PDB file of N, CA and C in Angstrom:
ATOM      1  N   MET A   1       2.768  -9.080  10.043  1.00 65.00           N
ATOM      2  CA  MET A   1       4.036  -8.394  10.111  1.00 65.00           C
ATOM      3  C   MET A   1       3.976  -7.151   9.225  1.00 65.00           C
ATOM      4  N   ALA A   2       4.483  -6.057   9.726  1.00 87.00           N
ATOM      5  CA  ALA A   2       4.483  -4.805   8.979  1.00 87.00           C
ATOM      6  C   ALA A   2       5.595  -4.813   7.929  1.00 87.00           C
ATOM      7  N   ILE A   3       5.314  -4.208   6.811  1.00 89.00           N
ATOM      8  CA  ILE A   3       6.280  -4.114   5.723  1.00 89.00           C
ATOM      9  C   ILE A   3       7.226  -2.953   6.009  1.00 89.00           C
ATOM     10  N   GLN A   4       8.522  -3.198   5.892  1.00 94.00           N
ATOM     11  CA  GLN A   4       9.511  -2.137   6.070  1.00 94.00           C
ATOM     12  C   GLN A   4       9.576  -1.328   4.773  1.00 94.00           C
ATOM     13  N   ILE A   5       9.364  -0.013   4.865  1.00 94.00           N
ATOM     14  CA  ILE A   5       9.345   0.858   3.691  1.00 94.00           C
ATOM     15  C   ILE A   5      10.348   1.980   3.886  1.00 94.00           C
ATOM     16  N   LYS A   6      11.201   2.185   2.871  1.00 95.00           N
ATOM     17  CA  LYS A   6      12.167   3.284   2.890  1.00 95.00           C
ATOM     18  C   LYS A   6      12.079   4.028   1.572  1.00 95.00           C
ATOM     19  N   VAL A   7      12.143   5.361   1.634  1.00 95.00           N
ATOM     20  CA  VAL A   7      12.135   6.209   0.442  1.00 95.00           C
ATOM     21  C   VAL A   7      13.430   7.010   0.443  1.00 95.00           C
ATOM     22  N   HIS A   8      14.202   6.906  -0.655  1.00 94.00           N
ATOM     23  CA  HIS A   8      15.486   7.594  -0.771  1.00 94.00           C
ATOM     24  C   HIS A   8      15.418   8.661  -1.863  1.00 94.00           C
ATOM     25  N   ASP A   9      16.137   9.754  -1.655  1.00 93.00           N
ATOM     26  CA  ASP A   9      16.360  10.801  -2.673  1.00 93.00           C
ATOM     27  C   ASP A   9      15.087  11.494  -3.138  1.00 93.00           C
ATOM     28  N   GLY A  10      14.078  11.570  -2.318  1.00 92.00           N
ATOM     29  CA  GLY A  10      12.851  12.260  -2.700  1.00 92.00           C
ATOM     30  C   GLY A  10      11.710  11.881  -1.784  1.00 92.00           C
ATOM     31  N   GLU A  11      10.507  12.183  -2.221  1.00 92.00           N
ATOM     32  CA  GLU A  11       9.320  11.887  -1.425  1.00 92.00           C
ATOM     33  C   GLU A  11       8.274  11.206  -2.284  1.00 92.00           C
ATOM     34  N   LEU A  12       7.493  10.349  -1.662  1.00 93.00           N
ATOM     35  CA  LEU A  12       6.336   9.722  -2.292  1.00 93.00           C
ATOM     36  C   LEU A  12       5.157   9.880  -1.343  1.00 93.00           C
ATOM     37  N   SER A  13       3.992  10.112  -1.894  1.00 94.00           N
ATOM     38  CA  SER A  13       2.796  10.201  -1.060  1.00 94.00           C
ATOM     39  C   SER A  13       2.396   8.798  -0.613  1.00 94.00           C
ATOM     40  N   GLN A  14       1.599   8.724   0.421  1.00 95.00           N
ATOM     41  CA  GLN A  14       1.130   7.423   0.902  1.00 95.00           C
ATOM     42  C   GLN A  14       0.310   6.722  -0.178  1.00 95.00           C
ATOM     43  N   HIS A  15      -0.423   7.483  -0.972  1.00 96.00           N
ATOM     44  CA  HIS A  15      -1.212   6.903  -2.069  1.00 96.00           C
ATOM     45  C   HIS A  15      -0.292   6.234  -3.100  1.00 96.00           C
ATOM     46  N   GLU A  16       0.832   6.888  -3.431  1.00 94.00           N
ATOM     47  CA  GLU A  16       1.785   6.304  -4.382  1.00 94.00           C
ATOM     48  C   GLU A  16       2.403   5.027  -3.827  1.00 94.00           C
ATOM     49  N   ILE A  17       2.794   5.057  -2.564  1.00 94.00           N
ATOM     50  CA  ILE A  17       3.377   3.872  -1.930  1.00 94.00           C
ATOM     51  C   ILE A  17       2.374   2.727  -1.936  1.00 94.00           C
ATOM     52  N   ASP A  18       1.124   3.015  -1.578  1.00 95.00           N
ATOM     53  CA  ASP A  18       0.081   1.984  -1.566  1.00 95.00           C
ATOM     54  C   ASP A  18      -0.150   1.408  -2.960  1.00 95.00           C
ATOM     55  N   SER A  19      -0.070   2.242  -3.989  1.00 95.00           N
ATOM     56  CA  SER A  19      -0.248   1.769  -5.364  1.00 95.00           C
ATOM     57  C   SER A  19       0.863   0.802  -5.756  1.00 95.00           C
ATOM     58  N   TYR A  20       2.115   1.137  -5.411  1.00 94.00           N
ATOM     59  CA  TYR A  20       3.227   0.228  -5.693  1.00 94.00           C
ATOM     60  C   TYR A  20       3.071  -1.087  -4.942  1.00 94.00           C
ATOM     61  N   LEU A  21       2.671  -1.027  -3.673  1.00 93.00           N
ATOM     62  CA  LEU A  21       2.481  -2.243  -2.888  1.00 93.00           C
ATOM     63  C   LEU A  21       1.361  -3.110  -3.459  1.00 93.00           C
ATOM     64  N   ASP A  22       0.269  -2.486  -3.889  1.00 94.00           N
ATOM     65  CA  ASP A  22      -0.829  -3.237  -4.499  1.00 94.00           C
ATOM     66  C   ASP A  22      -0.363  -3.964  -5.751  1.00 94.00           C
ATOM     67  N   GLU A  23       0.455  -3.306  -6.561  1.00 94.00           N
ATOM     68  CA  GLU A  23       0.963  -3.923  -7.791  1.00 94.00           C
ATOM     69  C   GLU A  23       1.880  -5.101  -7.469  1.00 94.00           C
ATOM     70  N   LEU A  24       2.737  -4.953  -6.465  1.00 92.00           N
ATOM     71  CA  LEU A  24       3.607  -6.065  -6.067  1.00 92.00           C
ATOM     72  C   LEU A  24       2.785  -7.254  -5.577  1.00 92.00           C
ATOM     73  N   LYS A  25       1.733  -6.980  -4.829  1.00 92.00           N
ATOM     74  CA  LYS A  25       0.875  -8.057  -4.326  1.00 92.00           C
ATOM     75  C   LYS A  25       0.128  -8.743  -5.459  1.00 92.00           C
ATOM     76  N   LYS A  26      -0.238  -8.004  -6.503  1.00 94.00           N
ATOM     77  CA  LYS A  26      -0.901  -8.603  -7.665  1.00 94.00           C
ATOM     78  C   LYS A  26       0.060  -9.493  -8.440  1.00 94.00           C
ATOM     79  N   GLN A  27       1.311  -9.068  -8.572  1.00 91.00           N
ATOM     80  CA  GLN A  27       2.298  -9.835  -9.336  1.00 91.00           C
ATOM     81  C   GLN A  27       2.682 -11.133  -8.640  1.00 91.00           C
ATOM     82  N   HIS A  28       2.702 -11.137  -7.308  1.00 86.00           N
ATOM     83  CA  HIS A  28       3.118 -12.309  -6.538  1.00 86.00           C
ATOM     84  C   HIS A  28       2.145 -12.518  -5.380  1.00 86.00           C
ATOM     85  N   PRO A  29       0.929 -12.977  -5.671  1.00 89.00           N
ATOM     86  CA  PRO A  29      -0.093 -13.063  -4.615  1.00 89.00           C
ATOM     87  C   PRO A  29       0.201 -14.100  -3.532  1.00 89.00           C
ATOM     88  N   ASP A  30       1.043 -15.078  -3.813  1.00 87.00           N
ATOM     89  CA  ASP A  30       1.294 -16.137  -2.842  1.00 87.00           C
ATOM     90  C   ASP A  30       2.513 -15.879  -1.954  1.00 87.00           C
ATOM     91  N   GLN A  31       3.136 -14.696  -2.087  1.00 88.00           N
ATOM     92  CA  GLN A  31       4.315 -14.390  -1.280  1.00 88.00           C
ATOM     93  C   GLN A  31       4.050 -13.190  -0.378  1.00 88.00           C
ATOM     94  N   GLN A  32       4.704 -13.183   0.771  1.00 90.00           N
ATOM     95  CA  GLN A  32       4.558 -12.113   1.750  1.00 90.00           C
ATOM     96  C   GLN A  32       5.700 -11.115   1.575  1.00 90.00           C
ATOM     97  N   ILE A  33       5.387  -9.839   1.372  1.00 91.00           N
ATOM     98  CA  ILE A  33       6.401  -8.808   1.185  1.00 91.00           C
ATOM     99  C   ILE A  33       7.061  -8.502   2.525  1.00 91.00           C
ATOM    100  N   TYR A  34       8.396  -8.509   2.549  1.00 91.00           N
ATOM    101  CA  TYR A  34       9.163  -8.216   3.763  1.00 91.00           C
ATOM    102  C   TYR A  34       9.566  -6.745   3.814  1.00 91.00           C
ATOM    103  N   SER A  35      10.157  -6.236   2.725  1.00 94.00           N
ATOM    104  CA  SER A  35      10.597  -4.840   2.712  1.00 94.00           C
ATOM    105  C   SER A  35      10.562  -4.284   1.288  1.00 94.00           C
ATOM    106  N   VAL A  36      10.402  -2.955   1.206  1.00 95.00           N
ATOM    107  CA  VAL A  36      10.394  -2.256  -0.082  1.00 95.00           C
ATOM    108  C   VAL A  36      11.205  -0.979   0.065  1.00 95.00           C
ATOM    109  N   GLU A  37      12.103  -0.739  -0.900  1.00 96.00           N
ATOM    110  CA  GLU A  37      12.875   0.497  -0.939  1.00 96.00           C
ATOM    111  C   GLU A  37      12.577   1.214  -2.244  1.00 96.00           C
ATOM    112  N   PHE A  38      12.294   2.500  -2.142  1.00 96.00           N
ATOM    113  CA  PHE A  38      12.027   3.332  -3.309  1.00 96.00           C
ATOM    114  C   PHE A  38      13.171   4.333  -3.454  1.00 96.00           C
ATOM    115  N   ARG A  39      13.680   4.482  -4.660  1.00 96.00           N
ATOM    116  CA  ARG A  39      14.686   5.497  -4.947  1.00 96.00           C
ATOM    117  C   ARG A  39      14.090   6.415  -6.011  1.00 96.00           C
ATOM    118  N   VAL A  40      13.860   7.673  -5.629  1.00 94.00           N
ATOM    119  CA  VAL A  40      13.201   8.641  -6.503  1.00 94.00           C
ATOM    120  C   VAL A  40      14.277   9.390  -7.292  1.00 94.00           C
ATOM    121  N   ASP A  41      14.127   9.406  -8.618  1.00 92.00           N
ATOM    122  CA  ASP A  41      15.056  10.113  -9.494  1.00 92.00           C
ATOM    123  C   ASP A  41      14.231  10.930 -10.485  1.00 92.00           C
ATOM    124  N   GLY A  42      13.818  12.113 -10.052  1.00 89.00           N
ATOM    125  CA  GLY A  42      12.972  12.948 -10.907  1.00 89.00           C
ATOM    126  C   GLY A  42      11.618  12.302 -11.108  1.00 89.00           C
ATOM    127  N   ALA A  43      11.292  12.016 -12.378  1.00 89.00           N
ATOM    128  CA  ALA A  43      10.013  11.391 -12.703  1.00 89.00           C
ATOM    129  C   ALA A  43      10.071   9.869 -12.607  1.00 89.00           C
ATOM    130  N   TYR A  44      11.246   9.306 -12.326  1.00 94.00           N
ATOM    131  CA  TYR A  44      11.419   7.859 -12.260  1.00 94.00           C
ATOM    132  C   TYR A  44      11.523   7.395 -10.817  1.00 94.00           C
ATOM    133  N   VAL A  45      11.018   6.191 -10.584  1.00 94.00           N
ATOM    134  CA  VAL A  45      11.105   5.587  -9.256  1.00 94.00           C
ATOM    135  C   VAL A  45      11.613   4.157  -9.430  1.00 94.00           C
ATOM    136  N   ASP A  46      12.738   3.857  -8.799  1.00 95.00           N
ATOM    137  CA  ASP A  46      13.249   2.484  -8.767  1.00 95.00           C
ATOM    138  C   ASP A  46      12.687   1.812  -7.525  1.00 95.00           C
ATOM    139  N   VAL A  47      12.213   0.590  -7.700  1.00 94.00           N
ATOM    140  CA  VAL A  47      11.612  -0.150  -6.597  1.00 94.00           C
ATOM    141  C   VAL A  47      12.430  -1.418  -6.365  1.00 94.00           C
ATOM    142  N   LYS A  48      12.914  -1.585  -5.142  1.00 95.00           N
ATOM    143  CA  LYS A  48      13.646  -2.783  -4.749  1.00 95.00           C
ATOM    144  C   LYS A  48      12.840  -3.439  -3.640  1.00 95.00           C
ATOM    145  N   TYR A  49      12.499  -4.696  -3.812  1.00 93.00           N
ATOM    146  CA  TYR A  49      11.639  -5.354  -2.832  1.00 93.00           C
ATOM    147  C   TYR A  49      12.170  -6.734  -2.492  1.00 93.00           C
ATOM    148  N   ARG A  50      11.821  -7.192  -1.298  1.00 92.00           N
ATOM    149  CA  ARG A  50      12.198  -8.522  -0.833  1.00 92.00           C
ATOM    150  C   ARG A  50      10.973  -9.200  -0.246  1.00 92.00           C
ATOM    151  N   TYR A  51      10.871 -10.476  -0.525  1.00 89.00           N
ATOM    152  CA  TYR A  51       9.798 -11.275   0.042  1.00 89.00           C
ATOM    153  C   TYR A  51      10.358 -12.111   1.182  1.00 89.00           C
ATOM    154  N   GLU A  52       9.493 -12.503   2.100  1.00 88.00           N
ATOM    155  CA  GLU A  52       9.914 -13.385   3.178  1.00 88.00           C
ATOM    156  C   GLU A  52      10.299 -14.735   2.586  1.00 88.00           C
ATOM    157  N   SER A  53      11.318 -15.337   3.166  1.00 82.00           N
ATOM    158  CA  SER A  53      11.741 -16.639   2.669  1.00 82.00           C
ATOM    159  C   SER A  53      10.697 -17.689   3.035  1.00 82.00           C
ATOM    160  N   VAL A  54      10.560 -18.656   2.169  1.00 75.00           N
ATOM    161  CA  VAL A  54       9.596 -19.728   2.369  1.00 75.00           C
ATOM    162  C   VAL A  54      10.345 -20.948   2.897  1.00 75.00           C
ATOM    163  N   PRO A  55       9.997 -21.420   4.086  1.00 78.00           N
ATOM    164  CA  PRO A  55      10.701 -22.590   4.611  1.00 78.00           C
ATOM    165  C   PRO A  55      10.369 -23.845   3.794  1.00 78.00           C
ATOM    166  N   PHE A  56      11.361 -24.693   3.638  1.00 75.00           N
ATOM    167  CA  PHE A  56      11.117 -25.948   2.936  1.00 75.00           C
ATOM    168  C   PHE A  56      11.943 -27.043   3.597  1.00 75.00           C
ATOM    169  N   HIS A  57      11.549 -28.271   3.368  1.00 75.00           N
ATOM    170  CA  HIS A  57      12.247 -29.418   3.915  1.00 75.00           C
ATOM    171  C   HIS A  57      12.762 -30.269   2.772  1.00 75.00           C
ATOM    172  N   ARG A  58      13.996 -30.686   2.884  1.00 74.00           N
ATOM    173  CA  ARG A  58      14.551 -31.594   1.880  1.00 74.00           C
ATOM    174  C   ARG A  58      14.142 -33.016   2.251  1.00 74.00           C
ATOM    175  N   ILE A  59      13.820 -33.769   1.241  1.00 72.00           N
ATOM    176  CA  ILE A  59      13.519 -35.179   1.470  1.00 72.00           C
ATOM    177  C   ILE A  59      14.376 -36.011   0.522  1.00 72.00           C
ATOM    178  N   ARG A  60      14.586 -37.264   0.875  1.00 68.00           N
ATOM    179  CA  ARG A  60      15.381 -38.164   0.039  1.00 68.00           C
ATOM    180  C   ARG A  60      14.454 -39.051  -0.777  1.00 68.00           C
ATOM    181  N   ARG A  61      14.938 -39.443  -1.934  1.00 67.00           N
ATOM    182  CA  ARG A  61      14.203 -40.400  -2.745  1.00 67.00           C
ATOM    183  C   ARG A  61      15.148 -41.557  -3.049  1.00 67.00           C
ATOM    184  N   ILE A  62      14.754 -42.727  -2.632  1.00 68.00           N
ATOM    185  CA  ILE A  62      15.557 -43.921  -2.903  1.00 68.00           C
ATOM    186  C   ILE A  62      14.696 -44.869  -3.725  1.00 68.00           C
ATOM    187  N   THR A  63      15.162 -45.178  -4.906  1.00 67.00           N
ATOM    188  CA  THR A  63      14.492 -46.074  -5.870  1.00 67.00           C
ATOM    189  C   THR A  63      13.005 -45.750  -6.027  1.00 67.00           C
ATOM    190  N   GLY A  64      12.714 -44.458  -6.094  1.00 62.00           N
ATOM    191  CA  GLY A  64      11.345 -44.059  -6.375  1.00 62.00           C
ATOM    192  C   GLY A  64      10.464 -43.854  -5.160  1.00 62.00           C
ATOM    193  N   TYR A  65      10.951 -44.148  -3.962  1.00 61.00           N
ATOM    194  CA  TYR A  65      10.152 -44.001  -2.757  1.00 61.00           C
ATOM    195  C   TYR A  65      10.637 -42.794  -1.957  1.00 61.00           C
ATOM    196  N   LEU A  66       9.736 -42.017  -1.438  1.00 54.00           N
ATOM    197  CA  LEU A  66      10.083 -40.916  -0.551  1.00 54.00           C
ATOM    198  C   LEU A  66      10.271 -41.488   0.837  1.00 54.00           C
ATOM    199  N   VAL A  67      11.463 -41.307   1.413  1.00 59.00           N
ATOM    200  CA  VAL A  67      11.770 -41.988   2.668  1.00 59.00           C
ATOM    201  C   VAL A  67      11.953 -41.039   3.842  1.00 59.00           C
ATOM    202  N   GLY A  68      11.725 -39.769   3.685  1.00 61.00           N
ATOM    203  CA  GLY A  68      11.836 -38.839   4.805  1.00 61.00           C
ATOM    204  C   GLY A  68      12.897 -37.782   4.559  1.00 61.00           C
ATOM    205  N   ASP A  69      13.120 -36.970   5.593  1.00 62.00           N
ATOM    206  CA  ASP A  69      14.086 -35.875   5.436  1.00 62.00           C
ATOM    207  C   ASP A  69      15.508 -36.411   5.469  1.00 62.00           C
ATOM    208  N   VAL A  70      16.471 -35.510   5.241  1.00 56.00           N
ATOM    209  CA  VAL A  70      17.869 -35.926   5.118  1.00 56.00           C
ATOM    210  C   VAL A  70      18.564 -36.087   6.465  1.00 56.00           C
ATOM    211  N   GLN A  71      17.883 -35.835   7.559  1.00 57.00           N
ATOM    212  CA  GLN A  71      18.499 -36.004   8.878  1.00 57.00           C
ATOM    213  C   GLN A  71      18.384 -37.433   9.231  1.00 57.00           C
TER     214      GLN A  71
END
């Protein structure tokens, strides 16, 4: 899946965008990046990012035994 990228209030080179993405991937190697928004303010860049949600299943525990999902 392609990462959605938006740049607001300025411009960033593809090299700069790739550097930010590489850093995000290093910080959270087990998560898939969904979207990244950059807001350029002079020499500062604010980065807002979202990861894809991780599906999970709830299970019940009765007296120490795992007995299946809650359905």
